[in-house]
Amino acid sequence: MVKLVSNGRGKISYLEKRLSDKNYHLPSSSADKDYHTYQQRVLRSLISAGAAEQAVITFFAETEQLYAETFPSENELEWYHRDPRASLWLVCELYEELKSYRTENSASYLSPTSLQPAHNVRVDAIRRCIDDWPLMLFTPAYYMKEKSIEWAELMDKHNLFKDVYAKQVDVCSWLKKHLQENTIISSNRICGDSPEEIMAWCYTSYFIWRKNNLHSPDTVELFIRKFKSAWSTQKNRIKNKVEKNLKPLNVNISQKAHDILRYIATEETISNDRVIESALDMLYKSKAGK
């Protein structure tokens, strides 16, 4: 059976299944460029086999109505089509749903070991799962609608990373490291290398972690407070680095010098960087004044 890339792929597959249920075996082929082409070929074949044309047309109408009620439209899938964060989160949610019903083997291509960290790959995999929907308790249309609402609520009320952005500095890697060091990441998905994929991994990891810790709101609240403090500090570092054109300095100093550095920084409540800059400035002025 030929798998089409567009929404017609699912409709063709659904029509094939309904025909098969009625003992008509008319698989699609490479000549069927879209659903309409396949439908017309089926119509001709059934009429040639003795079926009444009006009965076939009625069957097609019923099939399309059932498909519309069962499967989501392309517009209803836009929320994750255009957002790598949403597609990764949805893949994780969908795979966990399948595991809870012990049907994950029917969609093993969604597993962490099989799915590559790329947005377009995830979109295709989700489409494949929708077309070959393995869950019997609810339709893919219902599931996708519920997940779209859940995602919208997460982004509206719990988008902790909405301000994590900087033009000239890589903040994605900083965020990933912060999450790895401050949460027990339950997501075992591979993180991609691009900024979009790193942010997708960060959002998904946080949302999954948050969901797993809803029974402990204090834990979630503590993480949020610590994150906001850490991001505030990081923003100041970025601002200073960009505005003051700061340069990294990698030098080795003695333990005594290090202890003095920390003592002055603590007593004056300033950073190590500021202590070094002040000392250099004083030394330069004393030399220049001679």
Coordinates of N, CA and C in Angstrom, one line a residue, residues 189-284:
R189 N 14.9 11.4 26.0 CA 14.9 11.8 24.5 C 16.3 12.4 24.2
I190 N 16.8 12.1 23.1 CA 18.1 12.7 22.6 C 17.8 14.2 22.3
C191 N 18.7 15.0 22.8 CA 18.6 16.4 22.5 C 19.4 16.8 21.2
G192 N 18.8 17.5 20.3 CA 19.4 17.9 19.1 C 20.4 19.0 19.3
D193 N 21.1 19.4 18.3 CA 22.2 20.4 18.4 C 21.8 21.8 18.1
S194 N 20.7 22.0 17.4 CA 20.3 23.4 17.0 C 19.6 24.1 18.2
P195 N 19.6 25.4 18.2 CA 19.0 26.1 19.3 C 17.5 25.7 19.4
E196 N 16.8 25.5 18.3 CA 15.4 25.2 18.4 C 15.2 23.8 19.0
E197 N 16.1 22.9 18.7 CA 15.9 21.5 19.3 C 16.3 21.5 20.8
I198 N 17.3 22.3 21.1 CA 17.7 22.4 22.5 C 16.6 23.0 23.3
M199 N 15.9 24.0 22.8 CA 14.8 24.6 23.5 C 13.6 23.7 23.6
A200 N 13.4 22.9 22.5 CA 12.3 21.9 22.5 C 12.6 20.9 23.6
W201 N 13.8 20.4 23.8 CA 14.2 19.5 24.8 C 14.0 20.1 26.2
C202 N 14.4 21.3 26.3 CA 14.3 22.0 27.7 C 12.8 22.1 28.1
Y203 N 12.0 22.6 27.1 CA 10.5 22.8 27.4 C 9.9 21.4 27.8
T204 N 10.2 20.4 27.0 CA 9.6 19.1 27.2 C 10.1 18.5 28.5
S205 N 11.3 18.6 28.8 CA 11.9 18.1 30.0 C 11.3 18.8 31.2
Y206 N 11.1 20.1 31.2 CA 10.5 20.8 32.3 C 9.1 20.4 32.5
F207 N 8.3 20.4 31.4 CA 6.9 20.1 31.5 C 6.6 18.7 32.0
I208 N 7.4 17.8 31.6 CA 7.3 16.4 32.1 C 7.7 16.3 33.5
W209 N 8.8 17.0 33.9 CA 9.2 17.0 35.3 C 8.1 17.7 36.2
R210 N 7.6 18.8 35.7 CA 6.5 19.5 36.5 C 5.3 18.5 36.6
K211 N 4.9 17.9 35.6 CA 3.8 17.0 35.7 C 4.0 15.9 36.7
N212 N 5.2 15.3 36.7 CA 5.6 14.2 37.6 C 5.7 14.7 39.0
N213 N 5.8 16.0 39.2 CA 5.9 16.6 40.6 C 4.7 17.4 41.1
L214 N 3.6 17.3 40.4 CA 2.4 18.0 40.8 C 1.9 17.6 42.1
H215 N 2.3 16.4 42.6 CA 1.9 16.0 43.9 C 2.7 16.7 45.0
S216 N 3.8 17.4 44.6 CA 4.6 18.2 45.5 C 4.8 19.6 45.0
P217 N 3.7 20.4 45.2 CA 3.8 21.8 44.7 C 4.9 22.6 45.3
D218 N 5.4 22.3 46.5 CA 6.5 23.0 47.1 C 7.8 22.8 46.3
T219 N 7.9 21.6 45.8 CA 9.1 21.2 45.0 C 9.1 22.1 43.7
V220 N 8.0 22.1 43.1 CA 7.9 22.9 41.8 C 8.1 24.4 42.1
E221 N 7.5 24.9 43.1 CA 7.6 26.3 43.5 C 9.1 26.7 43.8
L222 N 9.8 25.8 44.5 CA 11.2 26.0 44.8 C 12.0 26.1 43.6
F223 N 11.8 25.1 42.7 CA 12.5 25.1 41.4 C 12.3 26.4 40.6
I224 N 11.0 26.9 40.6 CA 10.7 28.1 39.9 C 11.5 29.3 40.5
R225 N 11.5 29.4 41.8 CA 12.2 30.5 42.4 C 13.7 30.5 42.2
K226 N 14.2 29.3 42.3 CA 15.7 29.1 42.0 C 16.0 29.5 40.5
F227 N 15.1 29.0 39.7 CA 15.4 29.3 38.2 C 15.3 30.8 37.9
K228 N 14.3 31.5 38.5 CA 14.2 32.9 38.2 C 15.4 33.6 38.7
S229 N 15.9 33.2 39.9 CA 17.1 33.8 40.5 C 18.3 33.6 39.6
A230 N 18.5 32.3 39.1 CA 19.6 31.9 38.3 C 19.6 32.7 37.0
W231 N 18.4 32.8 36.4 CA 18.3 33.5 35.1 C 18.5 35.0 35.2
S232 N 18.1 35.6 36.4 CA 18.4 37.0 36.6 C 19.9 37.2 36.7
T233 N 20.6 36.3 37.3 CA 22.1 36.4 37.4 C 22.7 36.2 36.1
Q234 N 22.2 35.3 35.3 CA 22.7 35.0 34.0 C 22.5 36.2 33.0
K235 N 21.3 36.8 33.1 CA 21.0 38.0 32.3 C 22.0 39.1 32.6
N236 N 22.3 39.3 33.9 CA 23.3 40.4 34.2 C 24.6 40.1 33.7
R237 N 25.0 38.8 33.7 CA 26.3 38.4 33.1 C 26.3 38.7 31.6
I238 N 25.2 38.3 31.0 CA 25.2 38.5 29.5 C 25.2 40.0 29.2
K239 N 24.5 40.8 30.0 CA 24.4 42.3 29.8 C 25.8 42.9 29.9
N240 N 26.5 42.5 31.0 CA 27.9 43.0 31.2 C 28.8 42.5 30.1
K241 N 28.7 41.3 29.7 CA 29.6 40.8 28.7 C 29.4 41.5 27.4
V242 N 28.2 41.8 27.0 CA 27.9 42.5 25.8 C 28.2 44.0 25.9
E243 N 27.6 44.6 26.9 CA 27.8 46.1 27.0 C 29.2 46.5 27.3
K244 N 29.9 45.8 28.2 CA 31.2 46.1 28.6 C 32.3 45.4 27.8
N245 N 31.8 44.6 26.8 CA 32.8 43.9 26.0 C 33.8 43.1 26.8
L246 N 33.3 42.4 27.8 CA 34.2 41.6 28.7 C 34.9 40.5 28.0
K247 N 36.1 40.2 28.4 CA 36.9 39.2 27.9 C 37.2 38.1 28.9
P248 N 37.1 36.9 28.6 CA 37.5 35.8 29.6 C 38.9 35.8 29.9
L249 N 39.3 35.6 31.1 CA 40.7 35.6 31.6 C 41.0 34.3 32.3
N250 N 41.8 33.5 31.8 CA 42.1 32.2 32.4 C 43.5 32.2 32.9
V251 N 43.7 32.4 34.2 CA 45.0 32.5 34.8 C 45.1 31.6 36.0
N252 N 46.3 31.2 36.4 CA 46.5 30.4 37.6 C 47.1 31.3 38.7
I253 N 46.5 31.2 39.9 CA 47.0 32.0 41.0 C 47.2 31.0 42.2
S254 N 48.0 31.5 43.1 CA 48.3 30.7 44.3 C 47.1 30.6 45.2
Q255 N 47.1 29.6 46.1 CA 46.0 29.5 47.1 C 45.9 30.7 47.9
K256 N 47.0 31.3 48.3 CA 47.0 32.5 49.1 C 46.3 33.7 48.4
A257 N 46.7 33.9 47.1 CA 46.1 34.9 46.3 C 44.6 34.7 46.2
H258 N 44.2 33.4 46.0 CA 42.8 33.0 45.9 C 42.0 33.3 47.1
D259 N 42.6 33.0 48.3 CA 42.0 33.3 49.6 C 41.8 34.8 49.8
I260 N 42.8 35.6 49.4 CA 42.7 37.0 49.5 C 41.6 37.6 48.6
L261 N 41.5 37.0 47.4 CA 40.5 37.4 46.4 C 39.1 37.2 47.0
R262 N 38.9 36.0 47.5 CA 37.6 35.6 48.0 C 37.3 36.5 49.3
Y263 N 38.3 36.8 50.1 CA 38.0 37.6 51.3 C 37.6 39.0 50.9
I264 N 38.3 39.6 50.0 CA 37.9 41.0 49.5 C 36.5 41.0 48.9
A265 N 36.3 40.0 48.1 CA 35.0 39.9 47.4 C 33.8 39.8 48.4
T266 N 34.1 38.9 49.4 CA 33.0 38.7 50.5 C 32.8 40.0 51.3
E267 N 34.0 40.6 51.7 CA 33.9 41.8 52.6 C 33.2 42.9 51.8
E268 N 33.5 43.1 50.6 CA 33.0 44.2 49.8 C 31.7 43.9 49.1
T269 N 31.3 42.6 49.2 CA 30.1 42.1 48.5 C 30.1 42.4 47.0
I270 N 31.2 42.1 46.4 CA 31.4 42.3 45.0 C 31.9 41.0 44.4
S271 N 31.9 40.9 43.1 CA 32.3 39.7 42.4 C 33.8 39.6 42.3
N272 N 34.3 38.3 42.1 CA 35.8 38.2 41.9 C 36.3 39.0 40.7
D273 N 35.5 39.1 39.7 CA 35.9 39.9 38.5 C 36.1 41.3 38.9
R274 N 35.2 41.8 39.7 CA 35.3 43.2 40.1 C 36.5 43.5 41.0
V275 N 36.8 42.5 41.8 CA 38.0 42.7 42.7 C 39.3 42.8 41.8
I276 N 39.4 41.9 40.8 CA 40.6 41.9 39.9 C 40.6 43.2 39.1
E277 N 39.5 43.6 38.6 CA 39.5 44.8 37.8 C 39.9 46.0 38.7
S278 N 39.4 46.1 39.9 CA 39.8 47.2 40.8 C 41.3 47.2 41.1
A279 N 41.8 46.0 41.4 CA 43.2 45.9 41.7 C 44.1 46.3 40.5
L280 N 43.7 45.9 39.3 CA 44.4 46.3 38.1 C 44.3 47.8 37.9
D281 N 43.2 48.3 38.1 CA 43.0 49.8 37.9 C 43.8 50.6 38.8
M282 N 43.9 50.1 40.1 CA 44.7 50.8 41.1 C 46.2 50.7 40.8
L283 N 46.6 49.6 40.3 CA 48.0 49.4 40.0 C 48.4 50.2 38.8
Y284 N 47.5 50.3 37.8 CA 47.8 51.0 36.6 C 47.9 52.5 36.9

